[in-house]
Amino acid sequence: MRVITPCVPYDPSETVQSYASRLSFFHTGQGSARLLQDCGVSLPGFAAGHPEELTTFATAVGEQIGLLQKGSVRALSSHNTFRGEDFSRSVLSSQVRQFCPQCLREDGPPVEWRHRIIWCFLPVPVCRRHHTSLVEVQQEKLSSIQDAVTSAGGLDAADASTCSVVVGRHASWLHGRLMSSSWSEWLDGQSIEQVLNAAEMLGAILVHGHSVRLGQLRRLERNTALERGFGVYEQGAEAVYAALGEIRDAASATAVHAGPLAIYGSLYDWLDRRSQLIDPGPVRDILRNHILNHDAYAPGERLLGKPVTERRLHSVISLSTTLKVNRRRMSRLLQKLGLVPPGATDGETGRLVFPVEEVEQLIRDYETAVPLAHLSDYIGCSHSQALSLYRAGILSPLIPANAPGAVRRIIFARRILDKLLERIAELPLPDDTLHEDVLSIAATCQRHGGRTDELTKAVLEGKVVAFRVRGDVRLHAVRVSTSSLLAARKQGAK
């Protein structure tokens, strides 16, 4: 195919459709349809960014196909693509939807007007060059910048509809991204839409509250929200996580069963239901992690499209269900353990959560607990001796039972009792060189006086020498050195 001459260079800041219009005006004095027809290019296919039509056009005008591809938006059935990234049509439009009249004046006469690529990004309605708002094109499906200006009443009328704005860092970032400049590893690893959408939703919640609806905001209000959100989002995942904490703290939801929609508002709604077409990026996992670190979810429950693999937190309700204990009783139980503030109301208690590592031991202890009636058999002593150790605090019950409202059933954590038995197992065995009386705890108390709890404590603390007989390693296997006991008492009497 013969290359059209003279050649008019392509401006990388403009769309391919804009370039085709300038070329056509230069060579034919008419719109782009005439030139595309002469080049054998389908107008609908070219407008939709079809690669075949773009290749034919590049060959005809003598431009590099790779350069033109960077200025072309491919329209697919459900979304657009641009430079290898997917975009929803509410974010990126190949049509002329907004423009800066001052930029067009600088281009020269209408035949030289360029439709800038950056104007195709609808969430950024500002011109970073002139610090003004862009003119919104009310008429739909306009592919010509000249037609768009005409629909706005001309450049003078368009100028009158603009206003001065403070150009935020988000506009500078978008400009740099289109120029292939690096900003940060965090943002460079995400698509343009992922950054714009996440920043806009985050900022909208921070500025307008949980129930904000982006569609009800004016264009510059959305831009302000985007600017606020981008200031947080560009700092990275930790800053986003901290902002989610701010959003959570500002939530007005107080009900026990308030879900993440009430707590995180439209941000959660977007990530849960309205971001299915375009992957929202890392913000979804950040929010998911924030929820799991603040609310109780059981393994298998689905959250933001994924099943929960492990429980991180327990609530009073989940604990009462797991332990099969009445919720009010569980609340009192947790108060005794110091996990719930004394006097907390039902509603306050219902909203509390507890790290699994703090309460999972309680669950295991509760499920394997030894009741007071079986305590003597478990540690190997008489019932009266077991009561003595319990009343002296040497064996503490799993749930303190000495306060108003305490649970009636006194139980002991098996692991605590096992530690006592392990300590007994560490006592040495008597050998043949031992020529003194060694008596059981009960016999020692009978012959030399004293109480079971005091003597047991002295043995466990190593203040009185003791041994154990072979075989059973429970309390009735302990043998106390009489001479050591008498020496300890004599030393204590001084």
Coordinates of C-alpha atoms in Angstrom, one line a residue:
M1 CA 0.0 0.0 0.0
R2 CA 1.3 3.5 -0.9
V3 CA 2.2 5.6 2.1
I4 CA 0.3 8.9 2.3
T5 CA 2.5 11.9 1.9
P6 CA 3.4 14.4 3.1
C7 CA 3.6 12.7 6.5
V8 CA 2.0 14.4 9.5
P9 CA 3.7 13.1 12.7
Y10 CA 1.6 11.4 15.4
D11 CA 1.4 13.2 18.8
P12 CA 1.7 10.4 21.5
S13 CA -0.5 12.5 23.9
E14 CA -3.5 12.2 21.5
T15 CA -5.9 9.3 20.7
V16 CA -5.5 7.5 17.4
Q17 CA -9.0 8.7 16.3
S18 CA -7.8 12.3 16.9
Y19 CA -4.7 11.7 14.8
A20 CA -6.9 10.3 12.0
S21 CA -9.0 13.4 12.1
R22 CA -6.0 15.7 11.8
L23 CA -4.6 13.7 8.9
S24 CA -7.9 13.7 7.1
F25 CA -8.4 17.4 7.5
F26 CA -4.9 18.0 6.2
H27 CA -5.2 15.7 3.2
T28 CA -8.9 15.8 2.3
G29 CA -10.3 18.8 4.1
Q30 CA -12.9 16.4 5.6
G31 CA -13.4 14.4 8.7
S32 CA -11.7 11.1 9.5
A33 CA -14.3 8.9 7.7
R34 CA -13.0 10.1 4.2
L35 CA -9.3 9.3 4.9
L36 CA -10.1 5.9 6.5
Q37 CA -12.2 5.0 3.5
D38 CA -9.4 5.9 1.1
C39 CA -7.0 3.7 3.2
G40 CA -9.4 0.8 3.1
V41 CA -10.0 1.0 6.9
S42 CA -13.4 0.1 8.4
L43 CA -14.7 3.2 10.4
P44 CA -16.5 1.1 13.0
G45 CA -13.6 -1.3 13.4
F46 CA -11.1 1.6 13.7
A47 CA -13.3 3.4 16.3
A48 CA -13.5 0.1 18.3
G49 CA -9.7 -0.2 18.1
H50 CA -9.6 -3.5 16.1
P51 CA -5.9 -4.5 15.6
E52 CA -6.4 -5.3 12.0
E53 CA -7.8 -1.9 11.1
L54 CA -5.2 -0.2 13.2
T55 CA -2.4 -2.1 11.3
T56 CA -3.9 -1.2 8.0
F57 CA -4.0 2.5 9.0
A58 CA -0.5 2.5 10.4
T59 CA 0.8 1.1 7.1
A60 CA -1.0 3.6 5.0
V61 CA 0.1 6.7 7.0
G62 CA 3.7 5.5 7.6
E63 CA 3.6 5.4 11.4
Q64 CA 4.8 2.7 13.7
I65 CA 2.0 0.3 14.7
G66 CA 3.4 0.0 18.2
L67 CA 3.2 3.8 18.7
L68 CA -0.4 4.0 17.5
Q69 CA -1.4 1.1 19.6
K70 CA -0.5 3.1 22.7
G71 CA -3.0 5.7 21.7
S72 CA -5.8 3.3 20.9
V73 CA -8.6 2.1 23.2
R74 CA -10.0 -1.4 22.2
A75 CA -13.7 -1.7 22.8
L76 CA -14.8 -5.2 23.7
S77 CA -18.3 -6.5 24.4
S78 CA -18.3 -5.8 28.2
H79 CA -15.3 -3.5 28.7
N80 CA -12.4 -1.6 27.2
T81 CA -8.7 -2.4 27.0
F82 CA -5.9 0.0 26.8
R83 CA -2.1 -0.8 26.8
G84 CA -2.8 -4.3 28.0
E85 CA -5.0 -3.3 30.9
D86 CA -8.8 -3.8 31.3
F87 CA -11.1 -0.8 32.0
S88 CA -14.8 -0.4 32.7
R89 CA -16.4 2.1 30.4
S90 CA -17.2 4.4 33.4
V91 CA -13.5 4.9 33.9
L92 CA -12.1 4.9 30.3
S93 CA -14.0 6.1 27.2
S94 CA -12.8 6.1 23.6
Q95 CA -15.4 8.7 22.9
V96 CA -14.9 12.5 23.6
R97 CA -16.5 13.0 27.0
Q98 CA -14.5 15.9 28.3
F99 CA -11.9 18.4 27.1
C100 CA -9.9 21.5 28.1
P101 CA -10.7 24.5 25.9
Q102 CA -7.4 26.2 26.8
C103 CA -5.4 23.2 25.5
L104 CA -7.4 23.3 22.2
R105 CA -6.6 27.0 21.8
E106 CA -2.9 26.3 22.1
D107 CA -3.3 23.6 19.4
G108 CA -4.3 26.3 16.9
P109 CA -7.2 26.1 14.4
P110 CA -9.9 23.4 14.8
V111 CA -8.2 21.2 12.2
E112 CA -5.2 20.9 14.5
W113 CA -7.2 20.1 17.7
R114 CA -6.0 17.0 19.5
H115 CA -8.2 14.9 21.7
R116 CA -5.8 14.0 24.6
I117 CA -5.6 10.4 25.9
I118 CA -5.7 11.7 29.5
W119 CA -9.1 13.2 28.9
C120 CA -10.4 9.7 28.2
F121 CA -10.0 8.9 32.0
L122 CA -13.4 10.1 33.3
P123 CA -12.5 10.0 37.1
V124 CA -9.9 12.8 36.5
P125 CA -11.9 15.9 35.2
V126 CA -9.1 18.4 35.6
C127 CA -6.3 19.8 33.4
R128 CA -3.0 19.6 35.1
R129 CA -1.5 22.0 32.6
H130 CA -3.9 24.9 33.2
H131 CA -5.3 24.0 36.7
T132 CA -8.8 24.1 35.5
S133 CA -11.8 21.8 35.4
L134 CA -12.5 20.0 32.1
V135 CA -15.6 20.7 30.1
E136 CA -18.1 17.8 30.3
V137 CA -19.6 16.8 27.0
Q138 CA -23.3 16.2 27.4
Q139 CA -24.0 14.7 24.0
E140 CA -23.1 11.0 23.8
K141 CA -21.1 9.0 21.3
L142 CA -19.0 11.8 19.9
S143 CA -15.7 10.7 18.4
S144 CA -14.7 14.1 17.0
I145 CA -13.2 16.8 19.3
Q146 CA -14.6 19.4 16.9
D147 CA -18.1 18.0 17.2
A148 CA -17.7 18.0 21.0
V149 CA -16.7 21.7 21.1
T150 CA -19.7 22.5 18.9
S151 CA -22.0 20.7 21.2
A152 CA -20.6 22.7 24.1
G153 CA -21.4 26.0 22.2
G154 CA -17.9 26.8 21.1
L155 CA -14.6 27.5 22.9
D156 CA -15.8 30.7 24.5
A157 CA -18.9 29.0 26.0
A158 CA -16.8 26.1 27.1
D159 CA -14.3 28.4 28.8
A160 CA -17.1 30.0 30.8
S161 CA -18.1 26.6 32.2
T162 CA -14.6 25.8 33.6
C163 CA -13.3 26.8 37.0
S164 CA -9.9 26.9 38.7
V165 CA -9.0 23.8 40.6
V166 CA -6.1 22.5 42.7
V167 CA -4.6 19.7 40.7
G168 CA -3.9 16.8 43.1
R169 CA -1.1 14.2 43.0
H170 CA -3.5 11.7 41.4
A171 CA -3.6 13.8 38.2
S172 CA 0.2 14.0 38.2
W173 CA 0.4 10.2 38.7
L174 CA -1.9 9.5 35.8
H175 CA 0.1 11.8 33.5
G176 CA 3.3 10.1 34.5
R177 CA 1.8 6.7 34.1
L178 CA 0.7 7.5 30.5
M179 CA 4.2 8.7 29.9
S180 CA 5.6 5.4 31.2
S181 CA 7.2 7.0 34.2
S182 CA 7.7 5.0 37.4
W183 CA 6.0 6.3 40.6
S184 CA 6.4 3.5 43.2
E185 CA 6.6 -0.3 43.2
W186 CA 3.3 -0.4 45.0
L187 CA 1.4 1.7 42.3
D188 CA 3.4 0.4 39.3
G189 CA 2.3 -3.1 40.1
Q190 CA -1.4 -2.2 39.7
S191 CA -3.5 -1.2 36.7
I192 CA -4.6 2.4 36.3
E193 CA -8.3 1.5 37.0
Q194 CA -7.3 -0.4 40.2
V195 CA -5.6 2.6 41.6
L196 CA -8.2 5.1 40.5
N197 CA -11.2 3.1 41.8
A198 CA -9.6 2.1 45.1
A199 CA -8.4 5.6 45.8
E200 CA -11.8 7.1 44.8
M201 CA -13.8 4.7 47.0
L202 CA -11.5 5.1 49.9
G203 CA -11.6 8.9 49.6
A204 CA -15.4 9.0 49.2
I205 CA -15.9 7.2 52.4
L206 CA -13.4 9.4 54.3
V207 CA -14.9 12.6 52.9
H208 CA -18.7 11.8 52.6
G209 CA -19.3 9.0 55.0
H210 CA -20.3 5.4 54.8
S211 CA -23.5 5.7 52.8
V212 CA -22.0 7.8 50.0
R213 CA -23.1 7.0 46.4
L214 CA -20.5 8.0 43.8
G215 CA -23.2 8.5 41.2
Q216 CA -24.9 11.1 43.3
L217 CA -21.7 13.3 43.6
R218 CA -20.8 16.0 41.2
R219 CA -17.7 15.5 39.0
L220 CA -15.5 17.8 41.0
E221 CA -16.7 16.3 44.3
R222 CA -15.7 12.9 43.0
N223 CA -12.3 14.4 42.0
T224 CA -11.8 15.8 45.5
A225 CA -12.6 12.4 47.0
L226 CA -10.2 10.8 44.6
E227 CA -7.5 13.3 45.6
R228 CA -8.1 12.5 49.3
G229 CA -8.1 8.8 48.7
F230 CA -5.0 8.9 46.5
G231 CA -3.1 10.7 49.2
V232 CA -3.6 7.6 51.4
Y233 CA -3.5 4.9 48.7
E234 CA -0.1 6.0 47.2
Q235 CA 1.5 5.4 50.6
G236 CA 1.0 1.6 50.4
A237 CA -0.9 -1.2 52.0
E238 CA -0.1 -0.2 55.6
A239 CA -1.6 3.3 55.1
V240 CA -4.7 1.7 53.5
Y241 CA -5.1 -0.6 56.4
A242 CA -4.8 2.3 58.8
A243 CA -7.5 4.3 56.9
L244 CA -9.8 1.2 57.1
G245 CA -9.4 1.5 60.9
E246 CA -10.5 5.2 60.7
I247 CA -13.5 4.2 58.6
R248 CA -14.4 1.4 61.1
D249 CA -14.1 3.7 64.1
A250 CA -16.4 6.3 62.4
A251 CA -19.2 3.7 61.7
S252 CA -22.5 4.5 63.5
A253 CA -23.5 0.8 63.5
T254 CA -23.9 -0.5 67.1
A255 CA -26.0 -3.6 66.7
V256 CA -24.4 -6.9 67.8
H257 CA -25.1 -8.4 64.4
A258 CA -23.9 -5.4 62.4
G259 CA -22.0 -6.7 59.4
P260 CA -19.2 -5.4 57.3
L261 CA -21.6 -3.4 55.1
A262 CA -22.7 -1.3 58.0
I263 CA -19.1 -0.9 59.3
Y264 CA -17.3 -0.2 56.0
G265 CA -20.2 1.2 54.0
S266 CA -20.0 1.6 50.2
L267 CA -16.4 0.5 50.1
Y268 CA -17.4 -3.0 51.2
D269 CA -20.5 -3.0 48.9
W270 CA -18.2 -2.2 45.9
L271 CA -15.7 -4.9 46.7
D272 CA -18.3 -7.5 47.5
R273 CA -20.8 -7.0 44.7
R274 CA -19.9 -4.3 42.2
S275 CA -16.3 -5.0 41.3
Q276 CA -16.8 -8.3 39.5
L277 CA -16.0 -7.1 36.0
I278 CA -12.6 -5.6 36.7
D279 CA -10.3 -7.0 39.4
P280 CA -10.2 -4.3 42.1
G281 CA -6.6 -5.2 43.0
P282 CA -5.0 -5.5 46.4
V283 CA -7.5 -3.3 48.2
R284 CA -9.9 -6.3 48.4
D285 CA -7.4 -8.5 50.3
I286 CA -6.5 -5.5 52.6
L287 CA -10.1 -5.0 53.5
R288 CA -10.6 -8.8 54.0
N289 CA -7.6 -8.9 56.3
H290 CA -8.9 -5.9 58.2
I291 CA -12.3 -7.6 58.7
L292 CA -10.8 -10.9 59.8
N293 CA -8.6 -9.0 62.3
H294 CA -11.7 -7.3 63.9
D295 CA -14.7 -9.6 63.4
A296 CA -15.2 -13.2 64.3
Y297 CA -15.5 -15.5 61.2
A298 CA -15.5 -19.3 61.4
P299 CA -13.6 -21.5 58.9
G300 CA -15.7 -22.1 55.8
E301 CA -17.6 -18.8 55.9
R302 CA -17.2 -16.7 52.7
L303 CA -15.9 -13.2 52.9
L304 CA -15.4 -11.0 49.8
G305 CA -15.5 -14.0 47.5
K306 CA -13.2 -16.3 49.4
P307 CA -13.8 -18.9 52.1
V308 CA -12.2 -18.2 55.5
T309 CA -9.5 -20.8 56.1
E310 CA -8.8 -20.3 59.8
R311 CA -10.5 -18.5 62.7
R312 CA -8.7 -15.5 64.1
L313 CA -11.2 -14.2 66.5
H314 CA -14.0 -15.5 68.7
S315 CA -17.1 -13.5 69.8
V316 CA -19.2 -14.3 72.9
I317 CA -21.7 -15.9 70.6
S318 CA -19.2 -18.1 68.8
L319 CA -17.7 -19.1 72.1
S320 CA -21.1 -20.0 73.6
T321 CA -21.9 -22.0 70.5
T322 CA -18.5 -23.8 70.6
L323 CA -18.7 -24.6 74.3
K324 CA -22.4 -25.2 74.3
V325 CA -22.9 -22.7 77.1
N326 CA -25.7 -20.2 77.4
R327 CA -24.6 -16.8 76.0
R328 CA -25.4 -14.9 79.1
R329 CA -23.5 -17.4 81.2
M330 CA -20.6 -17.2 78.8
S331 CA -20.6 -13.5 79.2
R332 CA -20.3 -13.8 83.0
L333 CA -17.6 -16.5 82.5
L334 CA -15.5 -14.2 80.4
Q335 CA -15.9 -11.4 83.0
K336 CA -14.5 -13.7 85.6
L337 CA -11.5 -14.4 83.3
G338 CA -11.0 -10.7 82.8
L339 CA -11.8 -10.8 79.1
V340 CA -15.0 -8.8 79.4
P341 CA -15.1 -5.5 81.4
P342 CA -17.1 -5.8 84.6
G343 CA -20.6 -4.5 84.3
A344 CA -20.6 -4.6 80.4
T345 CA -24.0 -4.5 78.9
D346 CA -25.4 -7.3 76.8
G347 CA -24.9 -5.2 73.6
E348 CA -21.3 -4.2 74.6
T349 CA -20.4 -7.8 75.4
G350 CA -21.9 -9.0 72.1
R351 CA -19.6 -6.7 70.1
L352 CA -16.4 -7.8 71.8
V353 CA -14.0 -10.2 70.1
F354 CA -11.1 -12.1 71.4
P355 CA -8.0 -13.4 69.7
V356 CA -8.1 -17.1 69.2
E357 CA -4.8 -17.7 70.9
E358 CA -6.2 -16.1 74.0
V359 CA -9.4 -18.1 74.2
E360 CA -8.6 -21.4 72.4
Q361 CA -6.8 -22.6 75.5
L362 CA -9.9 -21.8 77.5
I363 CA -11.9 -23.9 75.1
R364 CA -9.6 -26.8 75.3
D365 CA -9.4 -26.5 79.1
Y366 CA -13.1 -26.3 79.4
E367 CA -13.7 -29.3 77.1
T368 CA -11.2 -31.5 79.0
A369 CA -11.8 -30.1 82.5
V370 CA -11.8 -32.3 85.7
P371 CA -14.7 -31.5 88.0
L372 CA -14.1 -31.1 91.8
A373 CA -15.8 -34.4 92.5
H374 CA -13.1 -36.2 90.4
L375 CA -10.2 -34.1 91.5
S376 CA -8.9 -36.5 94.3
D377 CA -8.9 -39.5 91.9
Y378 CA -7.0 -37.5 89.2
I379 CA -4.2 -36.3 91.4
G380 CA -4.1 -39.2 93.8
C381 CA -5.3 -38.0 97.2
S382 CA -8.2 -38.1 99.6
H383 CA -11.2 -35.9 99.0
S384 CA -10.4 -33.8 102.1
Q385 CA -6.9 -33.3 100.8
A386 CA -8.1 -32.2 97.4
L387 CA -10.5 -29.7 99.1
S388 CA -7.6 -28.4 101.1
L389 CA -5.4 -27.8 98.1
Y390 CA -8.3 -26.1 96.3
R391 CA -9.2 -23.8 99.2
A392 CA -5.6 -22.8 99.7
G393 CA -5.3 -21.8 96.0
I394 CA -2.7 -24.3 95.2
L395 CA -5.1 -25.8 92.6
S396 CA -7.1 -22.9 91.0
P397 CA -10.3 -23.7 89.3
L398 CA -10.7 -22.9 85.6
I399 CA -13.5 -20.5 86.4
P400 CA -13.0 -18.5 89.6
A401 CA -15.9 -19.4 91.9
N402 CA -15.5 -16.9 94.7
A403 CA -17.4 -14.0 93.3
P404 CA -21.0 -13.0 92.9
G405 CA -22.6 -14.7 89.9
A406 CA -19.9 -17.3 89.7
V407 CA -20.6 -20.5 87.9
R408 CA -21.8 -23.3 90.2
R409 CA -19.8 -26.2 88.7
I410 CA -16.2 -26.0 89.9
I411 CA -13.8 -27.5 87.4
F412 CA -10.0 -27.6 86.9
A413 CA -7.9 -27.4 83.8
R414 CA -6.4 -30.8 83.1
R415 CA -3.2 -29.2 81.9
I416 CA -2.7 -27.4 85.3
L417 CA -3.3 -30.7 87.1
D418 CA -0.8 -32.4 84.8
K419 CA 1.8 -29.9 85.6
L420 CA 1.4 -30.8 89.3
L421 CA 1.9 -34.5 88.4
E422 CA 4.9 -33.7 86.3
R423 CA 6.5 -31.9 89.2
I424 CA 5.9 -35.0 91.4
A425 CA 7.4 -37.2 88.6
E426 CA 10.6 -35.1 88.8
L427 CA 11.1 -36.0 92.5
P428 CA 14.0 -38.5 93.0
L429 CA 13.5 -42.1 94.0
P430 CA 14.8 -43.1 97.5
D431 CA 17.9 -45.3 97.4
D432 CA 19.4 -47.9 99.7
T433 CA 21.7 -45.3 101.4
L434 CA 18.7 -43.4 102.8
H435 CA 18.5 -44.2 106.5
E436 CA 15.8 -41.8 107.7
D437 CA 12.1 -41.9 107.9
V438 CA 10.2 -40.9 104.8
L439 CA 6.5 -40.6 105.2
S440 CA 3.5 -39.8 102.9
I441 CA 2.1 -36.3 103.2
A442 CA -0.9 -37.6 105.2
A443 CA 1.3 -39.6 107.6
T444 CA 3.7 -36.6 108.0
C445 CA 0.8 -34.3 108.9
Q446 CA -0.5 -36.8 111.4
R447 CA 2.8 -37.5 113.1
H448 CA 4.4 -34.1 113.0
G449 CA 1.5 -31.8 112.6
G450 CA 0.7 -29.3 109.9
R451 CA -1.7 -29.1 107.0
T452 CA -1.7 -30.9 103.7
D453 CA -1.8 -27.6 101.7
E454 CA 1.2 -26.1 103.6
L455 CA 3.3 -29.3 103.3
T456 CA 2.5 -29.8 99.6
K457 CA 3.4 -26.2 98.8
A458 CA 6.7 -26.6 100.7
V459 CA 7.5 -29.8 98.7
L460 CA 6.6 -28.2 95.4
E461 CA 8.8 -25.1 96.1
G462 CA 11.7 -27.3 97.2
K463 CA 11.8 -26.0 100.7
V464 CA 11.3 -29.6 102.1
V465 CA 13.2 -32.5 100.6
A466 CA 10.8 -35.2 99.2
F467 CA 11.0 -38.4 97.2
R468 CA 8.5 -40.5 95.3
V469 CA 7.9 -44.2 95.3
R470 CA 8.2 -46.2 92.1
G471 CA 5.1 -46.7 89.9
D472 CA 2.3 -44.2 90.4
V473 CA 3.4 -40.5 90.2
R474 CA 0.4 -39.0 91.8
L475 CA 0.2 -37.2 95.2
H476 CA -0.1 -40.3 97.3
A477 CA 3.3 -41.4 95.9
V478 CA 5.1 -38.5 97.5
R479 CA 7.4 -39.3 100.5
V480 CA 8.5 -36.4 102.7
S481 CA 11.9 -36.4 104.4
T482 CA 11.2 -36.0 108.1
S483 CA 14.6 -34.6 108.9
S484 CA 14.3 -32.0 106.2
L485 CA 10.8 -31.0 107.4
L486 CA 12.0 -30.6 111.0
A487 CA 15.1 -28.6 109.8
A488 CA 12.9 -26.3 107.8
R489 CA 10.6 -25.7 110.7
K490 CA 13.6 -25.0 113.0
Q491 CA 15.0 -22.6 110.5
G492 CA 11.7 -20.8 110.1
A493 CA 11.3 -20.5 113.9
K494 CA 14.5 -18.4 114.2

